[in-house]
mmCIF file with all atom_site columns, C-alpha atoms in Angstrom:
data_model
loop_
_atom_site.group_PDB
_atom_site.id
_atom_site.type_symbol
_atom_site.label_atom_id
_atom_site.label_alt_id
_atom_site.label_comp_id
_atom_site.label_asym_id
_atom_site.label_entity_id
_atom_site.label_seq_id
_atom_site.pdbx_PDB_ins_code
_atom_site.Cartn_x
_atom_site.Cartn_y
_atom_site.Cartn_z
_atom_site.occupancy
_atom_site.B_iso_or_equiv
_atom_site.pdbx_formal_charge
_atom_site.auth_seq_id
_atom_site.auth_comp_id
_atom_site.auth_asym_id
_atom_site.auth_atom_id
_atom_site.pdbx_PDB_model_num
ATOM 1   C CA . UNK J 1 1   ? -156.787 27.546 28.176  1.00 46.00 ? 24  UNK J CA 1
ATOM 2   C CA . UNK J 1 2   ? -153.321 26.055 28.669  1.00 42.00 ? 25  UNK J CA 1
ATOM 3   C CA . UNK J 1 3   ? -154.216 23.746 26.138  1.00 43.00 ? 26  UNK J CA 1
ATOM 4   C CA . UNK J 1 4   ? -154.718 26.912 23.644  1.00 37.00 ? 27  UNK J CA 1
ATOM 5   C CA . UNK J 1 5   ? -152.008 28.350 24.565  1.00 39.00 ? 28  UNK J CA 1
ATOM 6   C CA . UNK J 1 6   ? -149.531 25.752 23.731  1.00 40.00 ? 29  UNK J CA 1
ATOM 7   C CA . UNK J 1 7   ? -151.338 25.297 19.990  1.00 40.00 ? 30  UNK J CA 1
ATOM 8   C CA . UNK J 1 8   ? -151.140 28.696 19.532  1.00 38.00 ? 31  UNK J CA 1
ATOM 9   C CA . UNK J 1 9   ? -146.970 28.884 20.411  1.00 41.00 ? 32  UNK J CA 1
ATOM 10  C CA . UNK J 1 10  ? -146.456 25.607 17.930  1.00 41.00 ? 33  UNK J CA 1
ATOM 11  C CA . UNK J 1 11  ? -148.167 27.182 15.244  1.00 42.00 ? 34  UNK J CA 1
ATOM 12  C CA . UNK J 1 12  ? -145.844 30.127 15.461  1.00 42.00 ? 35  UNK J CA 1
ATOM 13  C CA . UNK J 1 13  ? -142.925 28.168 16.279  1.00 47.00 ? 36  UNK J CA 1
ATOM 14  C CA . UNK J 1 14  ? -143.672 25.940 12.863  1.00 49.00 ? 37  UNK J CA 1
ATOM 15  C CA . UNK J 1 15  ? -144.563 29.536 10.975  1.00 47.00 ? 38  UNK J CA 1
ATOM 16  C CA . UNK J 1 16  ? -141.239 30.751 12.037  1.00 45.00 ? 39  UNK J CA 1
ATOM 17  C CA . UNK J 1 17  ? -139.303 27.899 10.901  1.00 47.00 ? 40  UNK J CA 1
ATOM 18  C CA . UNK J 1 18  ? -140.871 27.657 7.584   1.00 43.00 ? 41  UNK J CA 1
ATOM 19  C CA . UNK J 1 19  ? -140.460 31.510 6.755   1.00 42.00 ? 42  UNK J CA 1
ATOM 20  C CA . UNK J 1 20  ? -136.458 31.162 7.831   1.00 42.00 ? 43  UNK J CA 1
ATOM 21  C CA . UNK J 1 21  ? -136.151 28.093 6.204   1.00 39.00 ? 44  UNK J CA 1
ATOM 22  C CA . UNK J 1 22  ? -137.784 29.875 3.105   1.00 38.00 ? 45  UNK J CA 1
ATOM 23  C CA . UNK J 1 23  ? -135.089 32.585 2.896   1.00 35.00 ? 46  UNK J CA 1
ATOM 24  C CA . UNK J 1 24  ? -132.121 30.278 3.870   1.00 36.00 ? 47  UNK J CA 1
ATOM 25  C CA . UNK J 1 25  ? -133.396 28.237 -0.031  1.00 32.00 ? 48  UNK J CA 1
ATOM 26  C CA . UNK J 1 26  ? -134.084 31.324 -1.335  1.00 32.00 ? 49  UNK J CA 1
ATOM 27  C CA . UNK J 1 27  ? -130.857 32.607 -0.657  1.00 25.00 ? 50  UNK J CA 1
ATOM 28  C CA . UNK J 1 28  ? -129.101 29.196 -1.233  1.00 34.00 ? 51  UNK J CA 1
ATOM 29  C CA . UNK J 1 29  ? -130.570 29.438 -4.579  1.00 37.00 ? 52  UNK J CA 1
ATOM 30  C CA . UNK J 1 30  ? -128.291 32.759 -5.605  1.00 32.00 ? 53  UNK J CA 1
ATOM 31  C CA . UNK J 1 31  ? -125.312 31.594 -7.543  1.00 36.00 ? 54  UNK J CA 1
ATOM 32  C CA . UNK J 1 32  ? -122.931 33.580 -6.219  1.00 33.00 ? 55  UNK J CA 1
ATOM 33  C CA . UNK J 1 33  ? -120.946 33.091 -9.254  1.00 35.00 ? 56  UNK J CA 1
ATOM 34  C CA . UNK J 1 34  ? -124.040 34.569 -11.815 1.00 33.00 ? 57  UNK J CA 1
ATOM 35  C CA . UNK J 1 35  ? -124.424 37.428 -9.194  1.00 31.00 ? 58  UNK J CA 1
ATOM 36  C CA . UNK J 1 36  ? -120.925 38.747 -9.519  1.00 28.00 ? 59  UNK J CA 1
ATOM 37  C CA . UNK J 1 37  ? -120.559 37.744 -12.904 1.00 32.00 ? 60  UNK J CA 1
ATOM 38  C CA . UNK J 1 38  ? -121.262 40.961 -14.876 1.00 33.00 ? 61  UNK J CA 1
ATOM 39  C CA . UNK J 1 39  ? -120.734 42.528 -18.409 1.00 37.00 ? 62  UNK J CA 1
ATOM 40  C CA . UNK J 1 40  ? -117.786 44.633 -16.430 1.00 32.00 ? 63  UNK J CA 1
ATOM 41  C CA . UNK J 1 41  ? -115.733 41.369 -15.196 1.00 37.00 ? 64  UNK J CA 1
ATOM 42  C CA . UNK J 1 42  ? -116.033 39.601 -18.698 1.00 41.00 ? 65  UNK J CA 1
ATOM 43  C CA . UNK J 1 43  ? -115.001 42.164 -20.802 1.00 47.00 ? 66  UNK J CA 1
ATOM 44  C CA . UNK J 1 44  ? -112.145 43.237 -18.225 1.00 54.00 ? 67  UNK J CA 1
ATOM 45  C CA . UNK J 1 45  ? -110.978 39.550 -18.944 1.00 80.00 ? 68  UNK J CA 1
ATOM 46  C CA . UNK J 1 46  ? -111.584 39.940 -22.789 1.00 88.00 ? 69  UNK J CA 1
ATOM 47  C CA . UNK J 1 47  ? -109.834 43.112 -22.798 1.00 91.00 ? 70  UNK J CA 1
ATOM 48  C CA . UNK J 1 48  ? -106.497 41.649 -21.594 1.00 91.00 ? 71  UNK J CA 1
ATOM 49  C CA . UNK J 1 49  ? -107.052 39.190 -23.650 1.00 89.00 ? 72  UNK J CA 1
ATOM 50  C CA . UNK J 1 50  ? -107.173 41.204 -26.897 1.00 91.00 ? 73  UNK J CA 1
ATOM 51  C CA . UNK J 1 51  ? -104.309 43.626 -25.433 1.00 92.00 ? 74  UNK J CA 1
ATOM 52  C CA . UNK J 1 52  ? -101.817 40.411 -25.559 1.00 89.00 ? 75  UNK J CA 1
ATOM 53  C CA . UNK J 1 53  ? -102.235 40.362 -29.461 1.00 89.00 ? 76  UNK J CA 1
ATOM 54  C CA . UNK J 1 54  ? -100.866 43.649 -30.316 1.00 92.00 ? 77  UNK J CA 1
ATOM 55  C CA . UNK J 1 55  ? -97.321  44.754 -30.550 1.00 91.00 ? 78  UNK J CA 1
ATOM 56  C CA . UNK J 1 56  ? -96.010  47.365 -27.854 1.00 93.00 ? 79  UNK J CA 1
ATOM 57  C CA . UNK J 1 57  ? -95.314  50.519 -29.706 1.00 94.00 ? 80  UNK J CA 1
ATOM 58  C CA . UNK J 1 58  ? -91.902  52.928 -29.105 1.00 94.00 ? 81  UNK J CA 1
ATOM 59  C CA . UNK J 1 59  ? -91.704  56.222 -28.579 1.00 96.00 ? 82  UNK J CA 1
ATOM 60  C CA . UNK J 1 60  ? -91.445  58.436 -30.416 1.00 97.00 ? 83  UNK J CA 1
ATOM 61  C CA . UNK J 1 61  ? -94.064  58.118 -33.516 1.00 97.00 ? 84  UNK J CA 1
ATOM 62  C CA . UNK J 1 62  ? -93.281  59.919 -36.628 1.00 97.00 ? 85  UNK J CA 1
ATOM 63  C CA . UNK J 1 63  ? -95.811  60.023 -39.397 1.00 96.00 ? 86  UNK J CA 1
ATOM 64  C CA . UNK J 1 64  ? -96.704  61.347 -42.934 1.00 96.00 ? 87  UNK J CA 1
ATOM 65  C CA . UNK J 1 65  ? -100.135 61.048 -44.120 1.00 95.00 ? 88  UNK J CA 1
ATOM 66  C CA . UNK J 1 66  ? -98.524  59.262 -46.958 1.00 93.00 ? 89  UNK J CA 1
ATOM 67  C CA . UNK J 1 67  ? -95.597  57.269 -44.730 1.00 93.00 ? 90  UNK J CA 1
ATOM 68  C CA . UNK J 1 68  ? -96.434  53.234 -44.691 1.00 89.00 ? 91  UNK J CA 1
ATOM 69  C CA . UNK J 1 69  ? -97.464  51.971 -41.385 1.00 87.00 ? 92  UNK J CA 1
ATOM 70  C CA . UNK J 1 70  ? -96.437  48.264 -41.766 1.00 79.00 ? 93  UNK J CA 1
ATOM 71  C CA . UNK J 1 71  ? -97.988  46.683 -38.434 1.00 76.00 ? 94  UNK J CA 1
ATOM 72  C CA . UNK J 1 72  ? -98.505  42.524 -37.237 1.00 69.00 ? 95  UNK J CA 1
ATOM 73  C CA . UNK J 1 73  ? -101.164 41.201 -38.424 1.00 73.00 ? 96  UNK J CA 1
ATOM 74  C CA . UNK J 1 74  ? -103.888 39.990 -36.182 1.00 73.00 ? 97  UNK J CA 1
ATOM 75  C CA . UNK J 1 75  ? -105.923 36.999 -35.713 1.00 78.00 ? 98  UNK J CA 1
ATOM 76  C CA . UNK J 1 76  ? -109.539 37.871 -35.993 1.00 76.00 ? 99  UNK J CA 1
ATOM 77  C CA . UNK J 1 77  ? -110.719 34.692 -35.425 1.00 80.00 ? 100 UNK J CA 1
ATOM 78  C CA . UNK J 1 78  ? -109.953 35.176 -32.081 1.00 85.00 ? 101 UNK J CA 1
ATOM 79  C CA . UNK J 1 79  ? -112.933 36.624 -30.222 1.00 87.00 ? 102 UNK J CA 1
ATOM 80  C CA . UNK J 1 80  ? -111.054 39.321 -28.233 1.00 87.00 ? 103 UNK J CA 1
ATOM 81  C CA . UNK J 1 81  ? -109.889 40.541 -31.235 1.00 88.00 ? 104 UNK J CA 1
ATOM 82  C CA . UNK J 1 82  ? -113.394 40.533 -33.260 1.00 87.00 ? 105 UNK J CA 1
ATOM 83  C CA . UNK J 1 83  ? -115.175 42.052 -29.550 1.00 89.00 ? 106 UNK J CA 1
ATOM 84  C CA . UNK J 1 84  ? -113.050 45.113 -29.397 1.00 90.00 ? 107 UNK J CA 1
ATOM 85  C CA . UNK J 1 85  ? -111.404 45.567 -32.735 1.00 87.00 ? 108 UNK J CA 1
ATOM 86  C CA . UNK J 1 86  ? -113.899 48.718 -34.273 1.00 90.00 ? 109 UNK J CA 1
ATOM 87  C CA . UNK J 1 87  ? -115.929 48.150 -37.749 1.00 88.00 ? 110 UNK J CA 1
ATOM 88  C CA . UNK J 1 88  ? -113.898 49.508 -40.286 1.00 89.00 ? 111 UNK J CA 1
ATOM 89  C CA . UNK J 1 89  ? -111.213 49.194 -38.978 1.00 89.00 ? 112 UNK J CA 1
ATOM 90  C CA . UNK J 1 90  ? -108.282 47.449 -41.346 1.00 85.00 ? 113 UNK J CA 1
ATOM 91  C CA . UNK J 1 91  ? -105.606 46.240 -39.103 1.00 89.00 ? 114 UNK J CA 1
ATOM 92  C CA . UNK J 1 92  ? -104.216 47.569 -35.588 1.00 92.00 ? 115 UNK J CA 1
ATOM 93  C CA . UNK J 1 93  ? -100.666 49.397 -35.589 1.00 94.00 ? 116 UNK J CA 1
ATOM 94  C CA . UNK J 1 94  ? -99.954  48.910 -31.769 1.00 94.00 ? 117 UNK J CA 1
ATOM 95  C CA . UNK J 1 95  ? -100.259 50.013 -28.408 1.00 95.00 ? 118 UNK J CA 1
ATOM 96  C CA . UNK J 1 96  ? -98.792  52.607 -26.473 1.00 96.00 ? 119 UNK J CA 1
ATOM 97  C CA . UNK J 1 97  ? -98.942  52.408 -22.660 1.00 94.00 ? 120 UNK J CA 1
ATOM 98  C CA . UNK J 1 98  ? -100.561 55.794 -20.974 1.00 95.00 ? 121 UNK J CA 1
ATOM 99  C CA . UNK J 1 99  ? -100.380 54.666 -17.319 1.00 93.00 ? 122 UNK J CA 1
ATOM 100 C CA . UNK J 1 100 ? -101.065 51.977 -15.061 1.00 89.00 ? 123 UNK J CA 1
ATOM 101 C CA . UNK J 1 101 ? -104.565 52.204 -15.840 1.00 91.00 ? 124 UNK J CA 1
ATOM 102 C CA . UNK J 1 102 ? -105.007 53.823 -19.213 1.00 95.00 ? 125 UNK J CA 1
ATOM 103 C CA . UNK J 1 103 ? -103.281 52.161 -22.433 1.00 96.00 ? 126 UNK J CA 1
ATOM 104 C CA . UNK J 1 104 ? -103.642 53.696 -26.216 1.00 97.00 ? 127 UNK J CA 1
ATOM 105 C CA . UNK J 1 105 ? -104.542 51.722 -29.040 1.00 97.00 ? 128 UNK J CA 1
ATOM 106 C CA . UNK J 1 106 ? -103.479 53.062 -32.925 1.00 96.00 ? 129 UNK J CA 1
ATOM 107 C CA . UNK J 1 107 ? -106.159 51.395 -35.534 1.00 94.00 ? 130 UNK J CA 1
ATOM 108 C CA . UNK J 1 108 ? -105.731 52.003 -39.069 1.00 93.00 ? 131 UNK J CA 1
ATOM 109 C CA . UNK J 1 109 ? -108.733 52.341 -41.628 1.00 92.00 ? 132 UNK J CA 1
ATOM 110 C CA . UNK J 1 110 ? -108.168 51.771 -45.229 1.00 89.00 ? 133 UNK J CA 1
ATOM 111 C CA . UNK J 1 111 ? -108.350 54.936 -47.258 1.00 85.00 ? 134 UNK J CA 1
ATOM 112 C CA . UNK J 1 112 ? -106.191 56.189 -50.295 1.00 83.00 ? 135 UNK J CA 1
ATOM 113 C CA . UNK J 1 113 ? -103.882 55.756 -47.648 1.00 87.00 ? 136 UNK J CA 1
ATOM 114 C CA . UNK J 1 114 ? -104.049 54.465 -44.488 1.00 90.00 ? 137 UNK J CA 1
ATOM 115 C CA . UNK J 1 115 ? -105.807 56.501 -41.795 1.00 92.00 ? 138 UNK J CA 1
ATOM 116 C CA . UNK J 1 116 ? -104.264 55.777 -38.524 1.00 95.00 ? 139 UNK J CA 1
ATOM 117 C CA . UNK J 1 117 ? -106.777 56.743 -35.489 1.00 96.00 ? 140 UNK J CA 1
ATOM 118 C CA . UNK J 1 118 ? -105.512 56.398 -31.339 1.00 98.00 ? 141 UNK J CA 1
ATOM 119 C CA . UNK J 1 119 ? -108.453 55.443 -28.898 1.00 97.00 ? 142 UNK J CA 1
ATOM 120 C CA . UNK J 1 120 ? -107.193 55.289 -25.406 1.00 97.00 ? 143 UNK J CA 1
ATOM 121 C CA . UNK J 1 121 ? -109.163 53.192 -23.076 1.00 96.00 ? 144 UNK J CA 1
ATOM 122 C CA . UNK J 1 122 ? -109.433 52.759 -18.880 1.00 94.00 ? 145 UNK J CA 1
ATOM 123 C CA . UNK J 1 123 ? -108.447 49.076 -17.539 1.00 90.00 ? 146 UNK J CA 1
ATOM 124 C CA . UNK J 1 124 ? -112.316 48.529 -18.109 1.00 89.00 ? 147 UNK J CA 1
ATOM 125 C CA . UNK J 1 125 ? -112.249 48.464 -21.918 1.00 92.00 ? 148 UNK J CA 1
ATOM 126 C CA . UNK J 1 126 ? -114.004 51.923 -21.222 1.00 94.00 ? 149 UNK J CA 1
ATOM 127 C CA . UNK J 1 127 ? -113.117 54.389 -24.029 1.00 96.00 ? 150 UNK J CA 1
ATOM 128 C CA . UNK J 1 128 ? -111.762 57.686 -22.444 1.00 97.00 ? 151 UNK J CA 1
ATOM 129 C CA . UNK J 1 129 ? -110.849 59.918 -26.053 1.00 97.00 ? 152 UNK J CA 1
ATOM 130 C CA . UNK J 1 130 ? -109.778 59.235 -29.624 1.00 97.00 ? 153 UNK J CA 1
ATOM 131 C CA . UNK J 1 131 ? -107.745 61.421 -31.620 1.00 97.00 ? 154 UNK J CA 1
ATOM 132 C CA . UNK J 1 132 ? -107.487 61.157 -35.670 1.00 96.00 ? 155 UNK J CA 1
ATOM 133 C CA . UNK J 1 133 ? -103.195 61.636 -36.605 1.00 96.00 ? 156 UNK J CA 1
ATOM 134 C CA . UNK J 1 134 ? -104.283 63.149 -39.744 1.00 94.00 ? 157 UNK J CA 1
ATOM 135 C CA . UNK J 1 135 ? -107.380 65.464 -41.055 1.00 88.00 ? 158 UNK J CA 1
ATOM 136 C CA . UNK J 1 136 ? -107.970 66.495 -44.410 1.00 80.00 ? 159 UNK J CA 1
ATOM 137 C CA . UNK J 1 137 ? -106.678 65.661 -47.814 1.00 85.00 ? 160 UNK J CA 1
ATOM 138 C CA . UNK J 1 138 ? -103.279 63.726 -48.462 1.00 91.00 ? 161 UNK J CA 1
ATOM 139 C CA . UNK J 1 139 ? -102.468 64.127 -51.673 1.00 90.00 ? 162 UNK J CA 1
ATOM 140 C CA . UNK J 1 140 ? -101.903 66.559 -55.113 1.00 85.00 ? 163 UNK J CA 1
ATOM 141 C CA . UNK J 1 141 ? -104.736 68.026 -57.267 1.00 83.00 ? 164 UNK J CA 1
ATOM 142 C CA . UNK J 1 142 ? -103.968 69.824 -60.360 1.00 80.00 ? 165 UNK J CA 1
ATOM 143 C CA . UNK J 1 143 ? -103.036 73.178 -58.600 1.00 85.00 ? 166 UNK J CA 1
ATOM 144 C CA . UNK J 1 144 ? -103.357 71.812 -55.240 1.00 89.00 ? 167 UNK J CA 1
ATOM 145 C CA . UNK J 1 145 ? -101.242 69.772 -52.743 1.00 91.00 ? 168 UNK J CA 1
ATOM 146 C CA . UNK J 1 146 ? -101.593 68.923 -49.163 1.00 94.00 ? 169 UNK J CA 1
ATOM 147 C CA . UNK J 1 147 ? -100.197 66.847 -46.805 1.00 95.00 ? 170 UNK J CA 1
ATOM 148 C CA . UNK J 1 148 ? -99.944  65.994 -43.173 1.00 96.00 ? 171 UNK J CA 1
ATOM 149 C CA . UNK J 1 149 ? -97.293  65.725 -40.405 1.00 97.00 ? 172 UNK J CA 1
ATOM 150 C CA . UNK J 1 150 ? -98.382  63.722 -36.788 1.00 97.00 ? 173 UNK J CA 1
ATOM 151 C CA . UNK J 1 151 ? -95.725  62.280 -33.929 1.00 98.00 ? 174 UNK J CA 1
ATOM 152 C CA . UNK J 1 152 ? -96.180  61.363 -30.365 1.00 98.00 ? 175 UNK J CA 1
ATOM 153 C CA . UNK J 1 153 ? -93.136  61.723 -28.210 1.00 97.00 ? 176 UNK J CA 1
ATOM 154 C CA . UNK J 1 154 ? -91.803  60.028 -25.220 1.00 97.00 ? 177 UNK J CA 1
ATOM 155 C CA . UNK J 1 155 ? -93.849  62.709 -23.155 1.00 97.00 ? 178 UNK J CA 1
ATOM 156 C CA . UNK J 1 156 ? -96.932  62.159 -24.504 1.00 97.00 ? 179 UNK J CA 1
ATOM 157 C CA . UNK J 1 157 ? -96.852  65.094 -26.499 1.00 98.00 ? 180 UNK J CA 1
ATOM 158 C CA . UNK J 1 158 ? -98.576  65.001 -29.754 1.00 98.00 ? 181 UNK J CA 1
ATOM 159 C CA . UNK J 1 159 ? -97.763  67.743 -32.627 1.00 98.00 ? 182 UNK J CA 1
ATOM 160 C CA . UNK J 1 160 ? -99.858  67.669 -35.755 1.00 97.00 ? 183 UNK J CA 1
ATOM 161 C CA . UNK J 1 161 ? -98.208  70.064 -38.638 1.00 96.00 ? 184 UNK J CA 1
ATOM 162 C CA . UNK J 1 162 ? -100.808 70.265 -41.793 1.00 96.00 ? 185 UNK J CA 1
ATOM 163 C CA . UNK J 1 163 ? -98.985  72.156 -44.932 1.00 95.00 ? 186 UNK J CA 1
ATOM 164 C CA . UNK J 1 164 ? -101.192 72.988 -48.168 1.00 94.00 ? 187 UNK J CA 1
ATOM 165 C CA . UNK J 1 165 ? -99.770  74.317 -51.332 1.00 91.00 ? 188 UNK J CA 1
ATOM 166 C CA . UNK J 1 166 ? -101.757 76.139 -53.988 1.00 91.00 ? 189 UNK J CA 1
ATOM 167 C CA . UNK J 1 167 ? -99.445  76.825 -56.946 1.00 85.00 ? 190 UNK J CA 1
ATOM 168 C CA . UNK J 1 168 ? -100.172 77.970 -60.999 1.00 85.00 ? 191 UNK J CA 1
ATOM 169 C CA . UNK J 1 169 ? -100.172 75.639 -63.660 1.00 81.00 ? 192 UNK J CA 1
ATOM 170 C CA . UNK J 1 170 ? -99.037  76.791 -67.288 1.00 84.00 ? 193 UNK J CA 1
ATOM 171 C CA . UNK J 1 171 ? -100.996 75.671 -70.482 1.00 80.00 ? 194 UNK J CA 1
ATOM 172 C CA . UNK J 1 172 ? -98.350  72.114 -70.685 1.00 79.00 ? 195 UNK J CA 1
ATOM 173 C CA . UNK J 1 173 ? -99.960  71.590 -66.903 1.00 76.00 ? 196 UNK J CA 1
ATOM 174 C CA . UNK J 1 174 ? -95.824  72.636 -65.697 1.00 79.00 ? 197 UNK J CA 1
ATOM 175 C CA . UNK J 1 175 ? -95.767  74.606 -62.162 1.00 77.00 ? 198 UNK J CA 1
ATOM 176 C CA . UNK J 1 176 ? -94.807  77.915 -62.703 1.00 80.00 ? 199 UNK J CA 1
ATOM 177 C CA . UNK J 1 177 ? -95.043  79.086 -59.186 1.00 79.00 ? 200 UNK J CA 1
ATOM 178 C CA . UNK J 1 178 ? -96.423  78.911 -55.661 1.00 81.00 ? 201 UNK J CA 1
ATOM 179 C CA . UNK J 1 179 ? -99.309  80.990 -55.139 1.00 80.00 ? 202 UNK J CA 1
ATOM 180 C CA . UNK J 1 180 ? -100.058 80.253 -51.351 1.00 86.00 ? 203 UNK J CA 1
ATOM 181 C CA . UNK J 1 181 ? -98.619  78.378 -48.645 1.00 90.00 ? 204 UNK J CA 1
ATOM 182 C CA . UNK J 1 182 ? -101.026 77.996 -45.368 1.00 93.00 ? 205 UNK J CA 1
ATOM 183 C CA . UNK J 1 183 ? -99.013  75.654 -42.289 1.00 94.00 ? 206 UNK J CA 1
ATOM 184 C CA . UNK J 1 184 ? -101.393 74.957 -39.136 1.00 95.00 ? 207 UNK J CA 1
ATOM 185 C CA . UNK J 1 185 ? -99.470  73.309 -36.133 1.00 96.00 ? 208 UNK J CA 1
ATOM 186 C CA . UNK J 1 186 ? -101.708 71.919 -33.490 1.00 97.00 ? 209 UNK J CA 1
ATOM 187 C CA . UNK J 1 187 ? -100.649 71.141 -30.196 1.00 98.00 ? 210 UNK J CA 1
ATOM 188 C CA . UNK J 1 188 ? -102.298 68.139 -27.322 1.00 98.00 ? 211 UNK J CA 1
ATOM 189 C CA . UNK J 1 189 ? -101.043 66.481 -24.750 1.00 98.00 ? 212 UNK J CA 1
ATOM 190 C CA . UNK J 1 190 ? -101.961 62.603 -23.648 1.00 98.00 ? 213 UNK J CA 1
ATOM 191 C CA . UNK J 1 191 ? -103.133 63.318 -19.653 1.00 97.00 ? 214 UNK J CA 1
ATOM 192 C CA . UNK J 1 192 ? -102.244 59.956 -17.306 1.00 94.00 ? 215 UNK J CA 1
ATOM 193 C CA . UNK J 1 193 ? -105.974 59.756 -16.927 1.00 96.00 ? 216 UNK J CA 1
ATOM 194 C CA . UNK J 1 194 ? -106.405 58.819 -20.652 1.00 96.00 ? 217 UNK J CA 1
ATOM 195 C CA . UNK J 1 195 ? -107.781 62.636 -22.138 1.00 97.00 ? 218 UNK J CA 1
ATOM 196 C CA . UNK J 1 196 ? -106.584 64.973 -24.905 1.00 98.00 ? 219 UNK J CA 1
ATOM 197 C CA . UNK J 1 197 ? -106.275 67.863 -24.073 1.00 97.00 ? 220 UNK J CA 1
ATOM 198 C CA . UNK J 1 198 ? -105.443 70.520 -26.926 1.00 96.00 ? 221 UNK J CA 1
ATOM 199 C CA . UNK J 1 199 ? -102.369 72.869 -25.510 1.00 90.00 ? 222 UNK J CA 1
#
């Protein structure tokens, strides 16, 4: 019986050892590295990355639909650049810093001219809002002309002033007079958490 006993407290003692032994190499066998290593961390390190190759913009911004908006341009061979840079877009104008964890970014898209768009992102490379400087036509038609007023001042205040002129035309295509005038100002405000928020 004491004999039993005693086999019976090995083979428990051995089962024991092999099951602790079993989660000590399963454990082991977690790179701690790949475990914390996530989409979040790398793009974080991307993300300051790409914000190192774009100019720091001052305030305030003043801007015509039609105005030139001359900006650096990038490398996009670099893969920072090429990660986070959005299709379409032509070239980047610069950045404008929100708060301590929220910075602005002003791309520009190619158009008959250049559409300038902000997208303000979280220190995650998270996108928080976007907001277009300019909407609608730029431009003169035969009886028709329109154009488009944005700025962004020191207060994060953003004014958008859109004027359209529809005027007649005599038969040597020579104004003779305005017919209407129409001038919508909209209002928004840059929060320090990254939103637009119309005023």
């Amino acid at each position: 019986m004491k004999i039993f006993i005693i086999i019976v407290l090995v083979l428990l003692t051995s089962c024991s050892n092999r099951t602790k032994k079993s989660e000590q190499t399963s454990i082991k066998n977690l790179n701690p590295e790949k475990v914390r290593k996530t989409d979040f961390i790398t793009s974080k390190t991307d993300f300051i990355e790409f914000l190192e190759t774009i100019p720091e913009l001052e305030l305030p911004i003043e801007k015509m639909c039609y105005d030139d908006f001359t900006s650096k341009r990038l490398d996009y061979e670099n893969k920072a650049v090429a990660k986070f840079k959005p299709d379409g877009a032509h070239n980047i104008y610069g950045k404008i810093l929100i708060s301590e964890n929220t910075i602005g970014i002003i791309y520009l898209y190619p158009a008959d001219y250049i559409f300038p768009s902000l997208v303000i992102y979280d220190s995650n490379a998270e996108v928080i809002s976007e907001f277009d400087f300019f909407e609608g036509y730029c431009g003169r038609d035969y009886n028709f002309y329109s154009s488009s007023f944005c700025s962004i001042n020191e207060l994060l205040q953003i004014s958008r002033i859109d004027t359209s002129l529809t005027y007649n035309m005599n038969d040597e295509d020579e104004t003779i007079g305005i017919e209407e005038t129409t001038v919508t100002k909209t209002s928004y405000l840059i929060e320090s958490n990254g939103k637009i928020i119309k005023k």
